[in-house]
Short mmCIF file of C-alpha atoms in Angstrom, two decimals:
data_model
loop_
_atom_site.label_atom_id
_atom_site.label_comp_id
_atom_site.label_asym_id
_atom_site.label_seq_id
_atom_site.Cartn_x
_atom_site.Cartn_y
_atom_site.Cartn_z
CA CYS A 201 0.16 -0.09 -0.18
CA GLU A 202 1.40 3.78 -1.13
CA PRO A 203 2.12 5.42 2.29
CA VAL A 204 0.67 8.92 2.12
CA LEU A 205 2.78 11.81 2.74
CA THR A 206 1.63 13.51 6.83
CA LEU A 207 3.57 16.10 8.62
CA PRO A 208 5.97 15.57 10.54
CA LYS A 209 5.70 16.06 14.06
CA THR A 210 8.74 18.56 14.38
CA VAL A 211 6.57 21.12 12.42
CA GLY A 212 3.72 23.33 14.30
CA LEU A 213 0.78 24.55 12.85
CA GLU A 214 -0.17 28.16 14.03
CA MET A 215 -3.54 30.15 13.67
CA VAL A 216 -3.97 33.31 12.03
CA GLU A 217 -7.06 34.75 13.17
CA ASP A 218 -6.48 38.19 14.36
CA ALA A 219 -4.15 40.84 14.33
CA ASP A 220 -1.72 40.72 16.80
CA SER A 221 -1.57 36.86 15.10
CA LEU A 222 -1.19 38.77 11.80
CA GLU A 223 1.66 40.69 12.73
CA ARG A 224 3.49 37.19 14.54
CA CYS A 225 3.18 35.22 10.65
CA PHE A 226 5.18 38.62 8.81
CA ASN A 227 7.04 39.54 11.41
CA SER A 228 8.77 36.01 11.56
CA LEU A 229 8.33 35.63 7.31
CA LYS A 230 10.88 38.36 7.65
CA THR A 231 13.98 36.47 8.22
CA GLU A 232 12.77 33.29 6.51
CA SER A 233 14.31 32.96 2.64
CA ALA A 234 12.01 30.45 1.47
CA VAL A 235 7.93 30.10 2.33
CA GLY A 236 5.72 27.40 0.95
CA VAL A 237 3.01 28.79 0.03
CA ASP A 238 -0.51 27.62 -0.40
CA ALA A 239 -4.50 29.12 -0.75
CA GLU A 240 -7.69 27.26 -0.97
CA TRP A 241 -11.78 28.25 -1.46
CA PRO A 242 -14.62 26.60 -1.85
CA PRO A 243 -15.29 24.28 -4.32
CA GLY A 244 -16.29 26.55 -8.11
CA ALA A 245 -17.17 29.06 -6.18
CA PRO A 246 -16.02 33.17 -7.63
CA GLY A 247 -14.47 34.59 -5.70
CA PRO A 248 -10.96 35.04 -3.68
CA ALA A 249 -9.59 32.63 -1.32
CA THR A 250 -10.94 31.77 1.96
CA VAL A 251 -7.32 30.37 3.22
CA LEU A 252 -3.78 31.30 2.52
CA GLN A 253 -0.77 28.73 3.45
CA LEU A 254 2.60 29.71 4.35
CA ALA A 255 5.38 27.26 5.93
CA VAL A 256 8.48 27.64 6.94
CA ARG A 257 10.80 24.73 7.49
CA GLN A 258 9.52 24.51 11.71
CA CYS A 259 6.16 25.96 11.36
CA VAL A 260 2.86 26.56 8.80
CA TYR A 261 0.86 30.52 9.43
CA ILE A 262 -3.60 29.25 8.39
CA VAL A 263 -4.55 32.60 7.31
CA ASP A 264 -8.01 32.74 7.99
CA LEU A 265 -8.47 35.30 5.22
CA PRO A 266 -12.30 36.58 5.33
CA LYS A 267 -12.27 37.20 9.44
CA LEU A 268 -8.92 38.88 8.34
CA ALA A 269 -10.08 40.99 5.84
CA VAL A 270 -12.93 41.97 8.10
CA SER A 271 -11.43 43.06 11.21
CA CYS A 272 -7.54 44.17 9.98
CA GLY A 273 -7.39 44.30 6.20
CA VAL A 274 -5.01 46.99 6.00
CA LYS A 275 -3.06 45.02 7.75
CA LEU A 276 -3.48 42.18 5.90
CA VAL A 277 -2.56 43.60 2.58
CA GLU A 278 0.60 45.06 3.35
CA GLY A 279 1.52 42.45 4.70
CA LEU A 280 0.70 39.98 3.05
CA GLY A 281 1.87 42.73 -0.24
CA ASN A 282 5.38 42.84 1.53
CA LEU A 283 5.65 40.01 1.88
CA LEU A 284 4.88 38.89 -2.33
CA ALA A 285 6.52 41.50 -3.75
CA ASP A 286 9.88 40.59 -1.31
CA THR A 287 12.72 39.44 -3.96
CA SER A 288 14.91 38.04 -0.79
CA THR A 289 11.86 35.36 -0.04
CA LEU A 290 11.16 32.55 -2.26
CA LYS A 291 7.84 31.45 -2.82
CA ILE A 292 7.27 27.78 -3.63
CA GLY A 293 4.32 26.72 -4.58
CA TYR A 294 2.50 24.55 -7.68
CA GLY A 295 1.12 26.71 -9.48
CA PHE A 296 0.64 29.93 -7.15
CA ALA A 297 0.90 32.56 -9.63
CA GLN A 298 -0.80 31.30 -12.11
CA ALA A 299 -4.60 29.84 -9.86
CA ASP A 300 -3.57 31.41 -5.93
CA LEU A 301 -2.44 34.87 -6.98
CA PRO A 302 -5.37 35.11 -9.04
CA ARG A 303 -7.83 34.59 -5.94
CA LEU A 304 -5.45 37.04 -3.87
CA ALA A 305 -5.77 39.56 -5.50
CA ALA A 306 -10.15 39.07 -5.32
CA LEU A 307 -9.44 39.40 -1.75
CA GLN A 308 -8.66 43.40 -2.10
CA THR A 309 -12.00 44.03 -4.45
CA THR A 310 -14.44 42.08 -2.52
CA PHE A 311 -13.72 43.16 1.09
CA GLY A 312 -13.26 47.14 -1.03
CA LEU A 313 -9.93 47.02 0.39
CA PRO A 314 -7.13 49.85 -0.80
CA GLY A 315 -4.08 49.51 -2.17
CA VAL A 316 -2.25 47.34 -5.30
CA GLY A 317 -0.30 45.04 -2.35
CA LEU A 318 -1.90 41.86 -3.83
CA CYS A 319 -1.77 42.28 -7.25
CA ARG A 320 1.96 40.75 -8.05
CA ALA A 321 4.74 38.88 -6.47
CA ARG A 322 8.18 38.14 -6.96
CA ALA A 323 10.69 35.76 -6.86
CA VAL A 324 7.94 32.96 -8.04
CA VAL A 325 8.75 29.05 -7.53
CA ASP A 326 7.08 27.14 -10.18
CA LEU A 327 8.02 23.36 -8.22
CA GLY A 328 6.06 22.38 -12.35
CA ARG A 329 7.61 24.61 -14.55
CA ALA A 330 11.08 22.94 -13.03
CA GLN A 331 10.76 20.19 -12.69
CA SER A 332 10.21 20.38 -16.46
CA GLN A 333 13.58 21.84 -16.91
CA VAL A 334 15.80 19.14 -14.37
CA GLY A 335 17.38 16.45 -15.56
CA GLY A 336 17.38 13.29 -14.56
CA GLN A 337 15.34 10.09 -14.03
CA HIS A 338 12.69 12.47 -12.83
CA LYS A 339 12.18 14.93 -15.53
CA LEU A 340 9.37 13.24 -16.84
CA ILE A 341 5.96 13.54 -15.09
CA SER A 342 2.57 14.09 -15.63
CA GLY A 343 -0.49 14.23 -13.81
CA GLY A 344 0.06 17.41 -11.47
CA LEU A 345 1.89 17.63 -7.69
CA ASN A 346 0.04 14.40 -6.65
CA ALA A 347 2.53 12.87 -8.95
CA LEU A 348 5.12 15.16 -8.56
CA VAL A 349 4.89 14.04 -4.80
CA ARG A 350 5.20 10.09 -5.80
CA ALA A 351 7.69 9.93 -7.75
CA ARG A 352 10.62 13.11 -5.65
CA LEU A 353 8.99 11.48 -2.19
CA GLY A 354 7.59 8.32 -2.49
CA CYS A 355 4.88 8.62 -1.14
CA ARG A 356 0.93 10.76 -2.30
CA LEU A 357 -0.92 12.63 -1.14
CA ASP A 358 -4.28 12.29 1.15
CA LYS A 359 -6.84 14.49 -1.27
CA SER A 360 -9.86 14.14 0.21
CA GLU A 361 -9.72 17.14 1.47
CA GLN A 362 -8.60 19.46 -1.48
CA CYS A 363 -12.78 19.45 -2.34
CA SER A 364 -14.58 20.66 0.72
CA ALA A 365 -16.33 23.90 2.67
CA TRP A 366 -13.17 26.04 2.76
CA ALA A 367 -16.20 28.21 3.80
CA GLN A 368 -16.58 26.61 6.67
CA ARG A 369 -15.62 27.61 10.15
CA PRO A 370 -13.87 26.18 12.10
CA LEU A 371 -12.23 24.34 10.01
CA SER A 372 -12.18 20.76 10.68
CA ALA A 373 -8.77 19.06 11.70
CA ALA A 374 -8.18 17.51 8.84
CA GLN A 375 -8.93 20.13 6.68
CA LEU A 376 -6.42 22.01 8.63
CA HIS A 377 -3.69 18.93 8.25
CA TYR A 378 -4.47 18.84 4.50
CA ALA A 379 -4.00 23.45 4.28
CA ALA A 380 -0.96 22.94 6.18
CA LEU A 381 0.93 20.12 4.21
CA ASP A 382 -0.16 21.30 0.65
CA ALA A 383 2.27 24.68 1.60
CA TYR A 384 4.64 22.54 3.44
CA VAL A 385 5.55 19.56 0.58
CA GLY A 386 6.19 22.24 -1.48
CA LEU A 387 9.37 22.90 1.10
CA LEU A 388 10.07 18.87 0.96
CA LEU A 389 9.99 19.23 -3.72
CA TYR A 390 12.15 22.19 -3.68
CA ASP A 391 14.63 19.67 -1.99
CA SER A 392 14.79 17.30 -3.53
CA ILE A 393 15.31 19.27 -7.04
CA ALA A 394 18.13 21.18 -6.01
CA ALA A 395 19.25 18.09 -4.90
CA GLU A 396 20.02 16.85 -8.68
CA PRO A 397 22.98 18.27 -10.51
CA THR A 398 21.04 20.48 -12.51
CA GLY A 399 18.18 21.06 -9.84
CA LEU A 400 19.40 24.57 -8.39
CA ALA A 401 19.77 25.74 -12.62
CA SER A 402 15.66 24.97 -13.02
CA LEU A 403 14.78 25.73 -9.94
CA GLU A 404 16.51 29.45 -10.84
CA ALA A 405 15.08 29.20 -14.44
CA ALA A 406 12.23 28.59 -12.36
CA THR A 407 11.98 31.65 -10.80
CA THR A 408 9.77 34.36 -12.12
CA ASP A 409 8.38 37.90 -11.18
CA SER A 410 4.67 37.31 -12.22
CA ASN A 411 3.03 40.56 -12.12
CA LEU A 412 -0.40 39.96 -12.56
CA ASP A 413 -3.03 42.61 -13.80
CA THR A 414 -6.28 43.42 -12.25
CA PRO A 415 -8.87 45.42 -11.28
CA SER A 416 -8.67 48.04 -8.36
CA ASN A 417 -11.04 49.09 -6.37
CA ASP A 418 -13.26 51.23 -8.84
CA ASN A 419 -12.76 48.97 -11.59
CA THR A 420 -11.41 52.19 -13.02
CA LYS A 421 -7.85 51.37 -13.26
CA LEU A 422 -5.32 48.18 -13.79
CA CYS A 423 -3.00 47.27 -10.42
CA LYS A 424 0.91 47.05 -12.42
CA THR A 425 4.49 48.08 -11.52
CA ASP A 426 5.70 50.85 -11.66
CA THR A 427 8.86 49.85 -12.01
CA PRO A 428 10.83 46.61 -13.95
CA ALA A 429 10.47 43.68 -11.22
CA PRO A 430 14.81 42.68 -10.54
CA ARG A 431 16.54 39.65 -13.07
CA ILE A 432 16.97 36.60 -10.37
CA GLY A 433 19.95 35.76 -11.80
CA ARG A 434 19.42 35.06 -16.21
CA THR A 435 18.87 38.00 -18.91
CA GLY A 436 15.13 37.69 -19.07
CA SER A 437 12.27 36.11 -17.78
CA ALA A 438 9.13 34.46 -19.46
CA GLY A 439 6.91 35.81 -15.88
CA ASP A 440 9.07 39.72 -16.68
CA THR A 441 5.84 41.86 -18.31
CA THR A 442 8.20 45.25 -18.56
CA SER A 443 9.69 44.71 -21.46
CA PHE A 444 8.76 42.47 -24.43
CA THR A 445 12.12 42.23 -25.14
CA THR A 446 13.17 39.93 -21.72
CA PHE A 447 11.70 36.67 -23.28
CA ASP A 448 14.50 34.33 -23.51
CA ARG A 449 12.67 31.94 -25.06
CA LEU A 450 9.34 31.02 -26.86
CA ASP A 451 7.72 27.55 -25.46
CA ILE A 452 4.69 25.86 -28.19
CA ARG A 453 3.63 22.94 -27.22
CA VAL A 454 0.77 21.22 -28.62
CA GLY A 455 -1.58 19.29 -25.59
CA ASN A 456 -5.76 18.32 -24.27
CA ILE A 457 -6.83 20.85 -22.11
CA VAL A 458 -8.10 18.96 -18.79
CA ALA A 459 -9.90 21.55 -17.28
CA ALA A 460 -11.19 25.09 -17.32
CA THR A 461 -12.15 27.95 -14.52
CA PRO A 462 -13.27 30.98 -14.19
CA VAL A 463 -9.80 33.61 -14.07
CA VAL A 464 -12.10 35.75 -10.73
CA THR A 465 -10.54 39.44 -11.99
CA ALA A 466 -12.02 39.35 -15.87
CA ASN A 467 -15.67 37.90 -17.00
CA THR A 468 -14.40 36.89 -21.02
CA LEU A 469 -10.53 34.54 -19.08
CA LEU A 470 -10.30 31.36 -18.36
CA CYS A 471 -7.90 29.64 -16.35
CA LEU A 472 -6.61 26.08 -18.24
CA THR A 473 -4.49 23.22 -17.05
CA VAL A 474 -2.80 21.22 -20.18
CA GLU A 475 -1.90 17.64 -20.05
CA LEU A 476 1.84 18.22 -22.34
CA PRO A 477 2.35 15.26 -23.54
CA GLY A 478 5.81 13.99 -21.52
CA ALA A 479 5.02 16.69 -18.86
CA PRO A 480 3.09 17.46 -15.63
CA SER A 481 0.29 19.73 -16.23
CA GLU A 482 0.14 23.37 -16.64
CA THR A 483 -1.67 26.20 -15.70
CA GLY A 484 -2.50 28.86 -17.68
#
């Protein structure tokens, strides 16, 4: 029987539900060089994420987004915006910029929060992209995050809570464990890829400055970066939208669309999950 990955007993779990715990969370993350990131939201529902998970080696912070948006929304946007924009802290996830970031940005329009802090993220490591570029026996893996966990860690994720009621409160113990592990596993996969002969180069190539354009609160402006995003050890990055000249390659492939979900910040856009032959499913 295939073993199921569990959160190590040495890793703590801390709920972030008020201004004090929010401040402690962001203060502790200031000293971290890497944070595993993931978000949850009610299945099939438009709108913002309801849970944000931020994982470091010793702890996973479970952030109650709706509760904080109501009680201390400005502090939430400011603290989270600073973390997302900090190029000294890697944000490690699987498809985070494409799937999770738009749901975070939707918090501002849904709750009428000022600023554009959740419209951008820098130093984001996409584990799916890194895996597709790494050499060795694990290079060709299809099937998404769970397949990557199976191949690299020799176990599987229990996904039974994936489509549970993420807007309900309180969250169940099973939901908390699922959410924490979904963020923490990013750190484990990062370590596994980094151990490959070409792993560090692959992770660097999969680290981008992702800028999300989304309507502001008054729906008359777009969130854009004011200055060009810094390079991360390369001459250009596909995630850098400040100039067309920064693209260092164009990759055209044919695949099967396996899922299509509406982009919450637009009326006529879909976020597609595409299964490519001999590669992990990619979202874009």
